[in-house]
Amino acid sequence: MTICIRGGLVVTMDAEHRVFAEGAVVLEDDRIAYVGPADGAPAAGIDRTIDAKGKIVLPGLINSHVHLSQHLGRGIGDDVSLLTWLHERIWPYESSMTYEDSYVSSLLCGIELVRTGVTCFAEAGGQHVAAMAEAMEELGLRGILARSIMDEGEGPASMIEPTDQCIARQQDLIDRFHGSAEGRLRVWPACRTIFNCSDALYLQTKELADRAGVGIHAHVAEIPDEVEFSRQTRGDTTVAHLESLGVLAENFLSVHTVWLTEAELDILATRGVPVSHNPAAAMRVLGFADIPGMLERGVLVALGTDGAPSNNRMNLISEMYLAGLIHKGRKLDPQVVPAEAVLAMVTRDAAKALLWEDEIGSLDVGTRADITIVNPRTAGMLPLHDPVANLVYAMDTTNISTVIVDGRILLEDDTVQTVDEEAVLAEAQARAAELVQRAGIRLPDRFRSL
Ligand SMILES: [Zn+2]
């Protein structure tokens, strides 16, 4: 199948930052065969032409931190502290999940990702990786799956395992799912947090990741309590301790990374550690990550949404807006974290952070045919003086017109093409209610408390 996307403003996000005002992108099966001016595009052998006149053609957006399996928990963790969120809401929820729950949760989450222009995600780690893989294979998204591991600390007994068993399970998941779904799915090991991971687990995870040629997905320095815990139990703050263990490197995706000293910011830069910044989750409960300080030091920053119970919107477009906004307000400097940097955080830089830049993140001949087409023709996004600024500061999900992964159309005409969205919505509501009841999660009666 050869598709020609013709006539749009093509923003390549490639190394030369090329933009074509009236451009074309030709997709031959799962690869990009042409990027350039529309009048230079090959005309022969095209099976289908998508008229992109007046639209913006982007590399598919990349969400660097999601929790597919937490999606049925949207609304169970609002307005509480992080430790209440974790101990009384999320752990009971996650430890009560079945394979089927995880499958439906992943589909629901995946549909929201597709509708927000996302073609690739990095999962932080649920319990049923096979269920996530099944859902993603069906839906057609690209992504990195993970199972987050815990070998010590407080937590549900079913989720804490001996160190060796944690590592053996990770190896097994890599053997089974890394490179599956025609190469769309990869597997990384994930370490939950320093509250639940021993030094031995970090070290063995590092060894496994290096051996398998994959990355590590880890929540790092999320709240002051965590940094204090690290100081008490390890004698140093989280990032400094991970540095002393020798696990920080380009394949260590450090998520949130909010509570850092200046010296720790320098460590990230020196080690080439990529950071996944999740502004909405940060504003809810974590605090301001020093993204301007990271960018100044050349730290690679990608954007993520986190999970539905810690953000509620798995909407990378909202995250772009927030990332472009909150640091300006905090620093009282409108020049920090500019729009072009934010757009890179969901395309080129995100691909690098996920160690996948040879195939995704920019529109280059030979790379994967992952495309997001934006229709700016709404009252919320026009007029278009500076398209990059509008993508970051004005775009909404209603502007996402077409989403393509590996040359396969996942979203078109406001309809998800690969799964029955209505059926997933109905199933998700029923399962979510059952799951929360089974987990014994008690939510406050807000009306009574008013
Ligand atoms: Zn997370």
Short mmCIF file of C-alpha atoms and ligand atoms in Angstrom, two decimals:
data_model
loop_
_atom_site.label_atom_id
_atom_site.label_comp_id
_atom_site.label_asym_id
_atom_site.label_seq_id
_atom_site.Cartn_x
_atom_site.Cartn_y
_atom_site.Cartn_z
CA MET A 1 0.00 0.00 0.00
CA THR A 2 1.46 3.36 -1.04
CA ILE A 3 -0.09 6.53 0.42
CA CYS A 4 0.73 10.06 -0.70
CA ILE A 5 -0.06 12.82 1.83
CA ARG A 6 -0.14 15.85 -0.39
CA GLY A 7 -0.30 19.63 -0.15
CA GLY A 8 0.14 20.18 3.60
CA LEU A 9 2.66 22.12 5.62
CA VAL A 10 5.21 19.40 6.31
CA VAL A 11 7.19 19.95 9.53
CA THR A 12 9.85 17.26 9.35
CA MET A 13 11.58 17.76 12.76
CA ASP A 14 14.65 16.30 11.01
CA ALA A 15 18.27 17.23 11.72
CA GLU A 16 18.07 20.25 9.37
CA HIS A 17 14.67 21.34 10.72
CA ARG A 18 13.25 21.29 7.19
CA VAL A 19 9.73 22.58 6.61
CA PHE A 20 7.86 22.39 3.29
CA ALA A 21 5.06 24.92 2.85
CA GLU A 22 3.31 22.84 0.21
CA GLY A 23 4.87 19.49 0.83
CA ALA A 24 4.24 15.81 0.37
CA VAL A 25 5.08 12.66 2.27
CA VAL A 26 4.88 9.31 0.50
CA LEU A 27 4.47 6.18 2.61
CA GLU A 28 5.40 2.89 1.02
CA ASP A 29 4.06 0.13 3.25
CA ASP A 30 5.60 0.76 6.68
CA ARG A 31 8.32 3.20 5.57
CA ILE A 32 8.61 6.79 4.40
CA ALA A 33 9.66 6.83 0.75
CA TYR A 34 9.58 10.55 0.02
CA VAL A 35 9.57 13.83 1.95
CA GLY A 36 9.75 17.13 0.10
CA PRO A 37 7.89 19.63 -2.05
CA ALA A 38 4.57 18.32 -3.39
CA ASP A 39 5.54 19.04 -6.99
CA GLY A 40 8.58 16.77 -6.68
CA ALA A 41 6.67 13.79 -5.24
CA PRO A 42 6.51 10.58 -7.26
CA ALA A 43 3.15 10.26 -9.03
CA ALA A 44 3.35 6.64 -10.16
CA GLY A 45 2.30 3.68 -8.05
CA ILE A 46 0.24 5.68 -5.52
CA ASP A 47 -2.69 3.64 -4.15
CA ARG A 48 -4.23 6.44 -2.16
CA THR A 49 -3.80 10.19 -1.89
CA ILE A 50 -4.67 12.06 1.31
CA ASP A 51 -5.37 15.72 0.56
CA ALA A 52 -3.54 17.65 3.28
CA LYS A 53 -4.06 21.13 1.87
CA GLY A 54 -4.40 23.58 4.77
CA LYS A 55 -3.22 20.91 7.23
CA ILE A 56 0.03 20.32 9.12
CA VAL A 57 1.89 17.03 8.66
CA LEU A 58 4.05 15.97 11.61
CA PRO A 59 6.02 12.93 12.66
CA GLY A 60 3.74 10.86 14.93
CA LEU A 61 3.78 12.22 18.47
CA ILE A 62 5.55 10.23 21.18
CA ASN A 63 4.33 9.95 24.78
CA SER A 64 7.34 8.96 26.90
CA HIS A 65 5.53 7.94 30.10
CA VAL A 66 2.12 6.24 30.27
CA HIS A 67 0.47 3.58 32.42
CA LEU A 68 -1.77 1.56 30.09
CA SER A 69 -3.05 -0.60 32.94
CA GLN A 70 -4.02 2.31 35.19
CA HIS A 71 -6.60 3.66 32.77
CA LEU A 72 -9.59 2.04 34.49
CA GLY A 73 -8.45 3.94 37.60
CA ARG A 74 -9.12 7.40 36.21
CA GLY A 75 -10.73 9.34 39.06
CA ILE A 76 -9.64 7.10 41.95
CA GLY A 77 -6.69 9.24 43.03
CA ASP A 78 -7.82 12.84 43.00
CA ASP A 79 -7.02 15.41 45.68
CA VAL A 80 -4.90 13.15 47.92
CA SER A 81 -1.20 13.01 48.84
CA LEU A 82 1.13 10.84 46.79
CA LEU A 83 1.52 8.24 49.51
CA THR A 84 -2.26 7.96 50.06
CA TRP A 85 -2.61 7.82 46.28
CA LEU A 86 -0.14 4.94 46.16
CA HIS A 87 -0.96 2.94 49.29
CA GLU A 88 -4.74 3.28 49.46
CA ARG A 89 -5.71 3.65 45.83
CA ILE A 90 -3.17 2.47 43.27
CA TRP A 91 -1.71 -0.61 44.95
CA PRO A 92 -5.13 -2.10 45.78
CA TYR A 93 -6.22 -1.28 42.21
CA GLU A 94 -3.14 -2.75 40.51
CA SER A 95 -2.94 -5.85 42.66
CA SER A 96 -6.63 -6.64 41.99
CA MET A 97 -6.33 -6.39 38.21
CA THR A 98 -6.94 -9.38 36.00
CA TYR A 99 -5.50 -10.03 32.56
CA GLU A 100 -8.82 -8.97 30.99
CA ASP A 101 -8.93 -5.75 33.04
CA SER A 102 -5.45 -4.88 31.85
CA TYR A 103 -6.38 -5.66 28.23
CA VAL A 104 -9.47 -3.41 28.31
CA SER A 105 -7.60 -0.69 30.24
CA SER A 106 -4.85 -0.75 27.59
CA LEU A 107 -7.37 -0.47 24.76
CA LEU A 108 -9.12 2.47 26.42
CA CYS A 109 -5.81 4.19 27.09
CA GLY A 110 -4.59 3.44 23.57
CA ILE A 111 -7.72 4.97 22.03
CA GLU A 112 -7.14 8.15 24.00
CA LEU A 113 -3.50 8.18 22.88
CA VAL A 114 -4.50 7.78 19.22
CA ARG A 115 -7.08 10.55 19.50
CA THR A 116 -4.42 12.88 20.89
CA GLY A 117 -2.11 12.30 17.92
CA VAL A 118 0.19 9.78 19.59
CA THR A 119 1.76 7.00 17.52
CA CYS A 120 4.30 5.71 20.06
CA PHE A 121 4.40 5.47 23.85
CA ALA A 122 6.63 4.17 26.63
CA GLU A 123 4.79 2.21 29.27
CA ALA A 124 5.95 2.57 32.88
CA GLY A 125 5.03 -0.94 33.93
CA GLY A 126 1.86 -2.85 34.67
CA GLN A 127 1.47 -6.42 35.84
CA HIS A 128 0.04 -8.07 32.70
CA VAL A 129 2.43 -7.28 29.87
CA ALA A 130 0.90 -9.96 27.63
CA ALA A 131 -2.50 -8.26 27.93
CA MET A 132 -1.00 -4.90 27.02
CA ALA A 133 0.78 -6.46 24.05
CA GLU A 134 -2.44 -8.10 22.84
CA ALA A 135 -4.32 -4.78 23.03
CA MET A 136 -1.58 -2.81 21.29
CA GLU A 137 -1.21 -5.41 18.56
CA GLU A 138 -4.92 -5.04 17.83
CA LEU A 139 -5.04 -1.25 18.05
CA GLY A 140 -1.86 -0.81 15.98
CA LEU A 141 0.13 1.58 18.20
CA ARG A 142 3.90 1.45 18.51
CA GLY A 143 5.32 1.31 22.01
CA ILE A 144 7.69 0.11 24.65
CA LEU A 145 6.04 -2.21 27.16
CA ALA A 146 7.28 -2.78 30.67
CA ARG A 147 6.57 -4.59 33.87
CA SER A 148 7.57 -2.57 36.89
CA ILE A 149 9.33 -4.55 39.55
CA MET A 150 9.68 -4.25 43.30
CA ASP A 151 11.88 -6.41 45.50
CA GLU A 152 11.55 -4.66 48.87
CA GLY A 153 9.72 -2.04 50.89
CA GLU A 154 6.05 -1.56 51.66
CA GLY A 155 3.59 -2.78 49.08
CA PRO A 156 1.16 -5.51 48.17
CA ALA A 157 2.69 -8.95 48.77
CA SER A 158 1.69 -10.10 45.28
CA MET A 159 3.79 -7.38 43.67
CA ILE A 160 7.02 -7.77 45.68
CA GLU A 161 9.29 -10.57 44.50
CA PRO A 162 12.85 -11.73 45.22
CA THR A 163 15.46 -9.85 43.16
CA ASP A 164 16.43 -12.85 41.02
CA GLN A 165 12.81 -13.55 40.18
CA CYS A 166 12.26 -9.91 39.17
CA ILE A 167 15.16 -10.12 36.74
CA ALA A 168 14.13 -13.54 35.39
CA ARG A 169 10.64 -12.22 34.65
CA GLN A 170 12.05 -9.20 32.84
CA GLN A 171 14.27 -11.42 30.71
CA ASP A 172 11.30 -13.64 29.90
CA LEU A 173 9.22 -10.63 28.80
CA ILE A 174 12.04 -9.37 26.59
CA ASP A 175 12.34 -12.84 25.03
CA ARG A 176 8.60 -13.00 24.35
CA PHE A 177 7.60 -9.50 23.29
CA HIS A 178 10.66 -7.42 22.32
CA GLY A 179 10.37 -6.87 18.57
CA SER A 180 6.87 -8.36 18.36
CA ALA A 181 3.94 -6.95 16.31
CA GLU A 182 6.19 -6.53 13.24
CA GLY A 183 8.71 -4.66 15.36
CA ARG A 184 6.18 -2.17 16.74
CA LEU A 185 6.51 -3.44 20.30
CA ARG A 186 9.63 -3.37 22.40
CA VAL A 187 10.18 -4.29 26.04
CA TRP A 188 12.25 -2.49 28.65
CA PRO A 189 12.67 -3.40 32.29
CA ALA A 190 11.17 -0.83 34.67
CA CYS A 191 12.10 -0.02 38.24
CA ARG A 192 9.17 1.41 40.19
CA THR A 193 10.85 3.77 42.70
CA ILE A 194 13.70 3.69 45.20
CA PHE A 195 11.10 2.98 47.93
CA ASN A 196 10.65 -0.48 46.39
CA CYS A 197 13.90 -1.29 44.60
CA SER A 198 17.06 -2.52 46.30
CA ASP A 199 20.50 -1.50 45.06
CA ALA A 200 20.97 -5.07 43.84
CA LEU A 201 17.83 -4.75 41.74
CA TYR A 202 19.00 -1.49 40.13
CA LEU A 203 22.39 -3.04 39.39
CA GLN A 204 21.01 -6.26 37.94
CA THR A 205 18.45 -4.32 35.90
CA LYS A 206 21.27 -2.21 34.46
CA GLU A 207 23.20 -5.35 33.58
CA LEU A 208 20.14 -6.90 31.92
CA ALA A 209 19.32 -3.73 29.94
CA ASP A 210 22.89 -3.36 28.68
CA ARG A 211 23.05 -7.02 27.71
CA ALA A 212 19.70 -6.89 25.87
CA GLY A 213 20.41 -3.52 24.25
CA VAL A 214 17.32 -1.88 25.77
CA GLY A 215 16.59 0.97 28.16
CA ILE A 216 15.38 1.18 31.75
CA HIS A 217 12.17 3.03 32.66
CA ALA A 218 12.28 4.43 36.20
CA HIS A 219 10.37 6.90 38.39
CA VAL A 220 13.04 9.11 39.99
CA ALA A 221 13.01 11.83 42.67
CA GLU A 222 9.26 12.36 42.56
CA ILE A 223 8.58 13.86 45.98
CA PRO A 224 10.64 15.26 48.90
CA ASP A 225 9.72 12.19 51.01
CA GLU A 226 11.44 9.98 48.46
CA VAL A 227 14.66 12.00 48.49
CA GLU A 228 14.61 11.96 52.29
CA PHE A 229 14.01 8.18 52.27
CA SER A 230 17.02 7.78 49.98
CA ARG A 231 19.14 9.93 52.28
CA GLN A 232 18.11 7.89 55.32
CA THR A 233 18.52 4.43 53.78
CA ARG A 234 21.32 4.99 51.24
CA GLY A 235 23.09 8.01 52.68
CA ASP A 236 22.50 10.23 49.66
CA THR A 237 19.71 11.80 47.58
CA THR A 238 18.11 9.67 44.85
CA VAL A 239 19.98 10.82 41.74
CA ALA A 240 23.34 11.09 43.53
CA HIS A 241 22.82 7.58 44.87
CA LEU A 242 21.90 6.13 41.47
CA GLU A 243 25.02 7.83 40.10
CA SER A 244 27.18 6.20 42.77
CA LEU A 245 25.66 2.84 41.83
CA GLY A 246 26.75 3.44 38.23
CA VAL A 247 23.33 2.87 36.66
CA LEU A 248 22.83 6.33 35.11
CA ALA A 249 23.42 6.40 31.36
CA GLU A 250 21.76 7.22 28.05
CA ASN A 251 19.58 4.13 28.37
CA PHE A 252 18.15 5.14 31.78
CA LEU A 253 14.89 7.03 31.22
CA SER A 254 14.44 9.08 34.36
CA VAL A 255 10.78 9.94 34.85
CA HIS A 256 9.52 13.05 36.70
CA THR A 257 12.95 13.83 38.23
CA VAL A 258 11.57 16.77 40.19
CA TRP A 259 13.61 17.04 43.42
CA LEU A 260 17.23 17.51 42.40
CA THR A 261 20.22 19.48 43.58
CA GLU A 262 22.25 21.56 41.13
CA ALA A 263 24.95 18.89 41.27
CA GLU A 264 22.39 16.25 40.35
CA LEU A 265 21.27 18.28 37.34
CA ASP A 266 24.92 18.27 36.25
CA ILE A 267 25.04 14.48 36.70
CA LEU A 268 22.10 14.04 34.30
CA ALA A 269 23.92 16.14 31.70
CA THR A 270 27.26 14.37 32.17
CA ARG A 271 25.72 10.90 31.95
CA GLY A 272 23.39 11.77 29.05
CA VAL A 273 20.37 10.65 31.09
CA PRO A 274 17.09 11.48 29.31
CA VAL A 275 14.25 12.85 31.41
CA SER A 276 10.53 12.29 30.92
CA HIS A 277 8.77 15.46 32.06
CA ASN A 278 5.09 15.07 32.99
CA PRO A 279 3.87 18.59 33.74
CA ALA A 280 0.26 17.79 34.65
CA ALA A 281 1.21 15.05 37.13
CA ALA A 282 3.91 17.35 38.48
CA MET A 283 1.43 20.17 39.06
CA ARG A 284 -1.01 17.83 40.80
CA VAL A 285 1.28 16.44 43.43
CA LEU A 286 5.01 16.46 42.70
CA GLY A 287 6.28 20.00 42.12
CA PHE A 288 8.27 21.83 39.43
CA ALA A 289 10.98 19.86 37.66
CA ASP A 290 13.75 22.27 36.69
CA ILE A 291 13.22 21.85 32.95
CA PRO A 292 14.82 25.23 32.07
CA GLY A 293 17.90 24.16 34.07
CA MET A 294 17.97 20.82 32.27
CA LEU A 295 17.66 22.38 28.81
CA GLU A 296 20.45 24.86 29.66
CA ARG A 297 22.70 21.93 30.50
CA GLY A 298 21.78 20.03 27.35
CA VAL A 299 19.77 17.31 29.13
CA LEU A 300 17.45 15.49 26.73
CA VAL A 301 13.83 16.09 27.77
CA ALA A 302 10.76 14.23 26.51
CA LEU A 303 7.13 14.72 27.53
CA GLY A 304 4.77 12.22 29.07
CA THR A 305 1.28 12.13 30.53
CA ASP A 306 1.77 9.62 33.35
CA GLY A 307 -1.28 7.45 34.14
CA ALA A 308 -4.97 8.32 34.26
CA PRO A 309 -5.16 8.31 38.10
CA SER A 310 -2.32 10.86 38.35
CA ASN A 311 -3.25 13.16 35.51
CA ASN A 312 -6.77 12.19 34.36
CA ARG A 313 -6.00 13.40 30.85
CA MET A 314 -3.75 11.10 28.85
CA ASN A 315 -3.47 13.99 26.47
CA LEU A 316 -0.03 14.83 25.15
CA ILE A 317 -1.41 18.00 23.58
CA SER A 318 -2.34 19.32 27.05
CA GLU A 319 1.15 18.38 28.24
CA MET A 320 2.70 20.41 25.41
CA TYR A 321 0.63 23.40 26.46
CA LEU A 322 1.51 22.97 30.14
CA ALA A 323 5.21 22.38 29.46
CA GLY A 324 5.28 25.58 27.43
CA LEU A 325 3.46 27.47 30.15
CA ILE A 326 4.34 26.50 33.71
CA HIS A 327 8.09 27.12 33.62
CA LYS A 328 7.59 30.61 32.22
CA GLY A 329 5.32 31.41 35.14
CA ARG A 330 7.65 29.92 37.69
CA LYS A 331 10.79 31.60 36.37
CA LEU A 332 8.96 34.82 35.46
CA ASP A 333 10.69 34.51 32.10
CA PRO A 334 8.60 34.09 28.92
CA GLN A 335 11.65 32.94 26.99
CA VAL A 336 12.28 29.66 28.82
CA VAL A 337 11.03 26.37 27.28
CA PRO A 338 10.06 27.84 23.89
CA ALA A 339 7.54 26.24 21.52
CA GLU A 340 10.15 24.66 19.23
CA ALA A 341 11.74 22.91 22.23
CA VAL A 342 8.32 21.62 23.34
CA LEU A 343 7.56 20.24 19.87
CA ALA A 344 10.93 18.45 19.90
CA MET A 345 10.02 16.93 23.28
CA VAL A 346 7.17 14.98 21.65
CA THR A 347 8.98 14.11 18.41
CA ARG A 348 12.72 14.07 17.75
CA ASP A 349 13.95 14.33 21.34
CA ALA A 350 11.36 11.84 22.60
CA ALA A 351 12.52 9.32 19.98
CA LYS A 352 16.11 9.76 21.24
CA ALA A 353 14.98 9.34 24.84
CA LEU A 354 13.34 6.04 23.84
CA LEU A 355 16.49 4.93 21.90
CA TRP A 356 14.38 4.77 18.74
CA GLU A 357 15.56 7.83 16.79
CA ASP A 358 16.83 5.74 13.88
CA GLU A 359 13.23 4.86 13.01
CA ILE A 360 10.84 7.46 14.45
CA GLY A 361 10.62 11.05 15.70
CA SER A 362 11.26 12.83 12.39
CA LEU A 363 10.12 12.61 8.78
CA ASP A 364 13.10 11.13 6.93
CA VAL A 365 13.22 8.79 3.96
CA GLY A 366 13.60 5.21 5.18
CA THR A 367 12.16 5.78 8.65
CA ARG A 368 8.89 4.28 9.87
CA ALA A 369 5.65 5.61 8.37
CA ASP A 370 4.32 7.12 11.61
CA ILE A 371 2.43 10.35 10.88
CA THR A 372 0.10 12.74 12.67
CA ILE A 373 -1.92 15.13 10.52
CA VAL A 374 -3.31 18.23 12.19
CA ASN A 375 -6.25 20.18 10.82
CA PRO A 376 -5.87 23.70 12.23
CA ARG A 377 -9.15 24.86 10.68
CA THR A 378 -11.04 25.44 13.94
CA ALA A 379 -11.93 28.59 15.83
CA GLY A 380 -9.47 27.48 18.52
CA MET A 381 -6.39 27.17 16.30
CA LEU A 382 -6.69 29.74 13.50
CA PRO A 383 -5.27 32.12 12.41
CA LEU A 384 -1.92 30.54 11.72
CA HIS A 385 0.89 33.10 11.89
CA ASP A 386 3.46 30.85 13.55
CA PRO A 387 2.45 27.19 13.06
CA VAL A 388 4.89 25.82 15.67
CA ALA A 389 3.56 28.20 18.32
CA ASN A 390 -0.03 27.27 17.46
CA LEU A 391 0.78 23.55 17.71
CA VAL A 392 2.01 24.07 21.27
CA TYR A 393 -0.18 26.88 22.59
CA ALA A 394 -3.47 26.56 20.68
CA MET A 395 -3.92 23.01 19.35
CA ASP A 396 -6.59 20.78 20.88
CA THR A 397 -7.49 17.12 20.35
CA THR A 398 -10.23 18.18 17.93
CA ASN A 399 -7.44 19.32 15.59
CA ILE A 400 -6.03 15.80 15.24
CA SER A 401 -7.28 14.67 11.87
CA THR A 402 -5.35 11.53 10.88
CA VAL A 403 -3.00 9.20 12.74
CA ILE A 404 -0.89 6.62 10.91
CA VAL A 405 1.48 3.99 12.34
CA ASP A 406 3.65 1.84 10.06
CA GLY A 407 1.57 3.05 7.11
CA ARG A 408 -1.67 1.81 8.70
CA ILE A 409 -4.37 4.40 9.37
CA LEU A 410 -5.49 4.28 13.02
CA LEU A 411 -7.61 7.45 13.08
CA GLU A 412 -9.51 9.08 10.25
CA ASP A 413 -12.84 10.96 9.94
CA ASP A 414 -12.98 11.20 13.73
CA THR A 415 -13.19 7.40 13.89
CA VAL A 416 -10.71 4.91 15.31
CA GLN A 417 -10.22 2.49 12.43
CA THR A 418 -8.80 -0.60 14.09
CA VAL A 419 -11.02 -1.36 17.10
CA ASP A 420 -14.68 -0.86 18.01
CA GLU A 421 -14.41 2.21 20.23
CA GLU A 422 -18.01 2.11 21.52
CA ALA A 423 -17.62 -1.51 22.62
CA VAL A 424 -14.38 -0.69 24.44
CA LEU A 425 -16.02 2.26 26.24
CA ALA A 426 -18.92 0.12 27.47
CA GLU A 427 -16.67 -2.72 28.60
CA ALA A 428 -14.27 -0.31 30.31
CA GLN A 429 -16.98 1.37 32.39
CA ALA A 430 -18.39 -1.97 33.58
CA ARG A 431 -14.98 -3.45 34.40
CA ALA A 432 -13.70 -0.31 36.13
CA ALA A 433 -16.67 -0.24 38.52
CA GLU A 434 -16.22 -3.94 39.34
CA LEU A 435 -12.47 -3.60 39.78
CA VAL A 436 -12.68 -0.67 42.20
CA GLN A 437 -15.23 -2.56 44.28
CA ARG A 438 -13.15 -5.75 44.26
CA ALA A 439 -10.06 -3.77 45.31
CA GLY A 440 -12.00 -2.30 48.26
CA ILE A 441 -11.10 1.26 47.26
CA ARG A 442 -13.18 3.76 49.21
CA LEU A 443 -13.67 7.13 47.58
CA PRO A 444 -14.99 10.13 49.49
CA ASP A 445 -18.60 11.09 48.96
CA ARG A 446 -17.95 14.59 47.70
CA PHE A 447 -21.55 15.75 47.79
CA ARG A 448 -21.99 14.70 51.39
CA SER A 449 -18.79 16.50 52.41
CA LEU A 450 -19.96 19.79 50.92
ZN ZN B 1 4.27 7.02 36.39
#
